[in-house]
XYZ file of C-alpha atoms in Angstrom:
301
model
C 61.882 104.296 95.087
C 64.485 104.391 92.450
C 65.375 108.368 91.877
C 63.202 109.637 95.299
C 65.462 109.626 97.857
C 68.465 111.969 97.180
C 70.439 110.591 99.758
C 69.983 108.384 102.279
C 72.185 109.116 105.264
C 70.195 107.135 108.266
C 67.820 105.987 105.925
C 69.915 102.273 104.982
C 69.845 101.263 108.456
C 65.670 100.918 108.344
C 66.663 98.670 105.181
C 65.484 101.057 102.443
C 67.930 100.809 99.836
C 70.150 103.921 98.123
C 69.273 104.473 94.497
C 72.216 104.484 92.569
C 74.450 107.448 92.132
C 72.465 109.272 94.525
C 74.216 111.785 96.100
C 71.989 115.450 96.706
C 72.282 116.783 99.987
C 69.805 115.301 102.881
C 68.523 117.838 105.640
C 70.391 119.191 108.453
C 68.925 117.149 110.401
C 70.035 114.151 108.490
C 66.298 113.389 107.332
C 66.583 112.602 103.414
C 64.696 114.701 100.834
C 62.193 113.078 98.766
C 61.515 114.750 95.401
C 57.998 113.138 95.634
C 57.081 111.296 98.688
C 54.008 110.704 97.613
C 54.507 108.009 94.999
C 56.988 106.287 97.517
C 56.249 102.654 97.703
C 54.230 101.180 100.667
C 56.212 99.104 102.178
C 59.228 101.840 101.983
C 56.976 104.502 103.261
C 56.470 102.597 106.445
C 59.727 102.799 107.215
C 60.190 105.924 106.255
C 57.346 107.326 108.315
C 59.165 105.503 111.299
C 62.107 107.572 110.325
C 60.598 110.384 110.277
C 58.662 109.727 113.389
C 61.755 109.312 115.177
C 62.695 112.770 114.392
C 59.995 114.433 114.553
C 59.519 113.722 118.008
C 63.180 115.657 118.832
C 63.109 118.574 116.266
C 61.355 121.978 117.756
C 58.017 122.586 117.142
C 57.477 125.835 114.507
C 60.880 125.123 113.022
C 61.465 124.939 109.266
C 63.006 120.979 110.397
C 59.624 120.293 111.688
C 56.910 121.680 109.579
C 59.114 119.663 107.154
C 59.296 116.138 108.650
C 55.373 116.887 109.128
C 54.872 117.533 105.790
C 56.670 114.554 104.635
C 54.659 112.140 106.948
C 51.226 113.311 105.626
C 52.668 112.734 101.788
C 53.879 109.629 102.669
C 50.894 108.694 104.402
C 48.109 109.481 102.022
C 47.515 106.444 100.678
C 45.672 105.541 104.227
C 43.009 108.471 102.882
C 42.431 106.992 99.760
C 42.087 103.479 101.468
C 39.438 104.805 103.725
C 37.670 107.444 101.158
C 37.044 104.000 98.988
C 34.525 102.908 101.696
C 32.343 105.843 100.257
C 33.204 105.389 96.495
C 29.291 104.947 96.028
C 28.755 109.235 96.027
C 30.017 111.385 93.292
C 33.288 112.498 92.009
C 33.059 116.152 93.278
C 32.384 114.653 96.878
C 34.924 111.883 97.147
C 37.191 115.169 96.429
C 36.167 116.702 99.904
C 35.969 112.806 101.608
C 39.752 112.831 100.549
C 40.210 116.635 102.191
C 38.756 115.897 105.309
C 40.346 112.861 105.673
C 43.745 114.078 105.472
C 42.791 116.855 108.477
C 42.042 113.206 110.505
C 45.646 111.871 109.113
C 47.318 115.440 110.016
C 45.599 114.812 113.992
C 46.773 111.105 114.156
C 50.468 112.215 113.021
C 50.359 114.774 115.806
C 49.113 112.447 118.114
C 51.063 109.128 117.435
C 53.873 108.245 119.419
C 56.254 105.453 118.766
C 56.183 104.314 122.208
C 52.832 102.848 121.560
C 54.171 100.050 119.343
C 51.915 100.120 116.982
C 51.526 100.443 113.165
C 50.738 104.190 112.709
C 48.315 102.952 109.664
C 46.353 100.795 112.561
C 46.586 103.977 114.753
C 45.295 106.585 112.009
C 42.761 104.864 110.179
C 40.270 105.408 112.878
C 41.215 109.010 113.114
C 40.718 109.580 109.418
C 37.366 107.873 109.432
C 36.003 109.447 112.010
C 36.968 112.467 110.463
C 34.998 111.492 107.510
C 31.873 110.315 109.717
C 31.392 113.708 111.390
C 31.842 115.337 107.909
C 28.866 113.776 106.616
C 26.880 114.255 109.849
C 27.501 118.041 110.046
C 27.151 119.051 106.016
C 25.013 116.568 104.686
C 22.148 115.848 106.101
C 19.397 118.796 104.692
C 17.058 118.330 108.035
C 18.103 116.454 111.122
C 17.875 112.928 110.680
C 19.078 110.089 113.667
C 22.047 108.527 113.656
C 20.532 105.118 113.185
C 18.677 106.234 109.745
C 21.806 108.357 108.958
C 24.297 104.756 108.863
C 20.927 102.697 107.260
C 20.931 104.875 104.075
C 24.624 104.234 104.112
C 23.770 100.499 103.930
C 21.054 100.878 101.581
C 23.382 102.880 99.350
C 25.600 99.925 99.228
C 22.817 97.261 99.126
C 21.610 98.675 95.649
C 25.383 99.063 94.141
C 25.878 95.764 94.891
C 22.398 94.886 93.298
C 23.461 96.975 90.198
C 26.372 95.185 89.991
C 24.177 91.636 89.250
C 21.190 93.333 87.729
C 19.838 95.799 85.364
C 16.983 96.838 87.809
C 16.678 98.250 90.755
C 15.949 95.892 94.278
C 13.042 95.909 95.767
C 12.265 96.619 99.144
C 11.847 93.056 99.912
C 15.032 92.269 98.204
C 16.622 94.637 100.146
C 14.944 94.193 103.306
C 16.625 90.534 102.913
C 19.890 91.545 102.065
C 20.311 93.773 104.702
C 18.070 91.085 107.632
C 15.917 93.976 107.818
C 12.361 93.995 108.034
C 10.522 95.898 104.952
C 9.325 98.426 107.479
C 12.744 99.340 108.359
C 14.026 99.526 104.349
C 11.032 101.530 103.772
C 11.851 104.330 107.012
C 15.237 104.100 105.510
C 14.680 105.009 102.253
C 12.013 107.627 103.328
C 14.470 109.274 105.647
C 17.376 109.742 103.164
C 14.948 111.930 101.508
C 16.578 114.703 104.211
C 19.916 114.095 103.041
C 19.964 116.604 99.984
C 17.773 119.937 100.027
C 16.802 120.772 96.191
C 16.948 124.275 95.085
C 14.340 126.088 94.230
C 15.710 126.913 90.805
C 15.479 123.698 89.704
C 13.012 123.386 86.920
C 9.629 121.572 87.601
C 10.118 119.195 84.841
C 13.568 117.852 84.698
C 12.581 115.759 81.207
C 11.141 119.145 79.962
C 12.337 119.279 76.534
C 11.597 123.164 76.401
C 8.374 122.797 74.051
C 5.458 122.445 76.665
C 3.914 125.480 78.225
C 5.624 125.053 81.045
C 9.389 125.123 79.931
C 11.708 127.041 81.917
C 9.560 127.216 84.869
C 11.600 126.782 88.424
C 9.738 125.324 92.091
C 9.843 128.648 93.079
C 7.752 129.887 90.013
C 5.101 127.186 91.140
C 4.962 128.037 95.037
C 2.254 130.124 96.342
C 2.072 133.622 97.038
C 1.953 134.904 101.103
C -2.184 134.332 101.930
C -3.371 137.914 103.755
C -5.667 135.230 105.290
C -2.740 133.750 107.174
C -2.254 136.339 109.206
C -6.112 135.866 110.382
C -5.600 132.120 111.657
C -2.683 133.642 113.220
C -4.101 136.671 115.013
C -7.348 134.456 116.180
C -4.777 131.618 117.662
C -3.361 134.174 119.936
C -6.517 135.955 120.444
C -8.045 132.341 121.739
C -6.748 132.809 125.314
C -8.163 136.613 125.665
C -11.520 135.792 124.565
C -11.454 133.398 127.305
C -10.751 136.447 129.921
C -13.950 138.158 128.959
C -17.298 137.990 130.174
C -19.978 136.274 128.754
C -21.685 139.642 127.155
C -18.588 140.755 125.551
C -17.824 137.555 124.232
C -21.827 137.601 122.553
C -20.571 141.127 121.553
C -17.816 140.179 119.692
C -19.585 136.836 118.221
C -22.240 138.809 116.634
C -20.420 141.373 115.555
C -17.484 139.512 113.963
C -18.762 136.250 113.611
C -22.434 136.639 112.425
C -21.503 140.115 110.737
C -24.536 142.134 112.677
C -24.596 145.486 112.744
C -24.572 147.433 116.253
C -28.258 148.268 115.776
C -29.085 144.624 115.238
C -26.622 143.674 118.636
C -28.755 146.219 120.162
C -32.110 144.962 119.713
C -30.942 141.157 120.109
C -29.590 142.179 123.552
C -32.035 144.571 124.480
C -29.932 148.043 124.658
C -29.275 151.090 122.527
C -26.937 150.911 119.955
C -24.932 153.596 121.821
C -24.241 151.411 124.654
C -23.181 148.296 122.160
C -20.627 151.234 120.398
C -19.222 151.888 123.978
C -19.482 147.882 124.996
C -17.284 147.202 121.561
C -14.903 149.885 122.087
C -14.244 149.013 125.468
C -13.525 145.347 124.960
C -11.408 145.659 121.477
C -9.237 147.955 123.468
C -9.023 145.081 126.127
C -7.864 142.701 123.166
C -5.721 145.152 121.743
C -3.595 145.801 124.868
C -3.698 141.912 125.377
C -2.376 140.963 122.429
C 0.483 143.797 122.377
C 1.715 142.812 125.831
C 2.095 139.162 124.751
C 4.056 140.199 121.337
């Protein structure tokens, strides 16, 4: 701590010695000024954070004194972040950045919830807090689709499973090698592997051939190039799924209407002589019931 603590006034009695010559001002309110708190030994950061605990619990909230001693207790206490972001050292560099963020809004909530009256180690106390922080990260921006809890924590597992395999082989584990690392049946490897599948959502701008050296005839093509265009058709299956229920409502001769008109593509002659009237009266018998669809299907839109 040699050079960090400009003077130590209240700070010798917790047993953290005074760097020589040190003589810079401390705080008004007698808490010492760290040029760097955050490469402060562990075992001196303890005490200091009991220090500044002490204080912090008598200085007004919103006061310069305050937001300092605050300050100072989340530098001082940031190794418990990286301690806990190492559980999830298996994902990427950009991500163990924001595992590392969030964590330190869990440290910031345990420092304004500890108390020193609980007599406990404020790392013991915060850890959970900085965890769970971490936890409900990953359940609220990571998941692509909705996936349970239970299959959320099993890719976890299976995440680790294979780092430790790639750390004794140069292949990847099967499922039965994983199934009996874990004392999981295959089944349950297999749902868990299938369900991390909704962790990430790919873009559509990725290409459609990540190995695509840029020669074929399909170089530079994206998913969305590749998906289909809207079917007209659609909107058929749709209109005759909502129509189902009003055909029901009709009698049996306007249903026959509408069968051979629509279905069997006769014309209003041919309805006529199949049902034995003039082709006027089918014109007026159509009319009638499409306008009795028609209004049914606007009311129910």
């Amino acid at each position: 701590m040699a050079g960090l603590i400009t003077r130590t006034t209240g700070v010798e009695e917790h047993g953290i010695a005074q760097p020589a010559g040190a003589c810079a001002p401390v705080t008004a309110e007698g808490l010492p000024r760290l040029e760097d708190a955050s490469k402060v030994a562990p075992k001196d950061a303890r005490e200091l954070s009991r220090l500044f605990f002490e204080r912090l619990q008598v200085l007004e909230e919103g006061t310069h004194a305050h937001q300092y001693a605050r300050n100072t207790l989340v530098e001082l206490n940031l190794s418990l972040v990286r301690f806990a972001a190492n559980r999830f050292r298996h994902r990427g560099v950009e991500e163990r950045e924001d595992i590392i963020q969030v964590g330190t809004i869990g440290l910031i909530k345990a420092i304004d919830r500890f108390e020193l009256s609980r007599e406990v180690e404020f790392a013991t106390f915060a850890v959970p807090y900085i965890l769970g922080e971490i936890k409900r990260f990953f359940r609220d921006t990571s998941w692509a689709v909705h996936v349970p809890r239970r299959l959320q924590e099993l890719r976890v597992e299976i995440a680790k499973a294979k780092e430790h395999f790639a750390g004794t082989s140069e292949r990847e584990p099967t499922v039965r090698e994983l199934a009996a690392h874990l004392r999981l049946t295959e089944e349950e490897v297999i749902e868990g592997i299938v369900a991390s599948n909704g962790y990430t959502a790919g873009s559509l701008d990725m290409p459609t051939d990540p190995a695509d050296d840029g020669q074929s005839a399909h170089s530079g093509r994206s998913y969305a190039d590749v998906l289909g265009e809207p079917d007209p058709a659609m909107e058929a299956v749709e209109n005759l799924h909502a129509l189902a229920p009003l055909l029901a409502q009709l009698d049996e001769r306007e249903r026959r209407i509408i069968a051979m008109r629509f279905g069997e593509e006769l014309t209003q002659s041919q309805i006529g002589a199949e049902l034995g009237i003039s082709q006027m009266h089918v014109s007026r018998l159509l009319s009638r019931t499409l306008a009795k669809l028609r209004t049914g299907l606007l009311s129910n839109a």
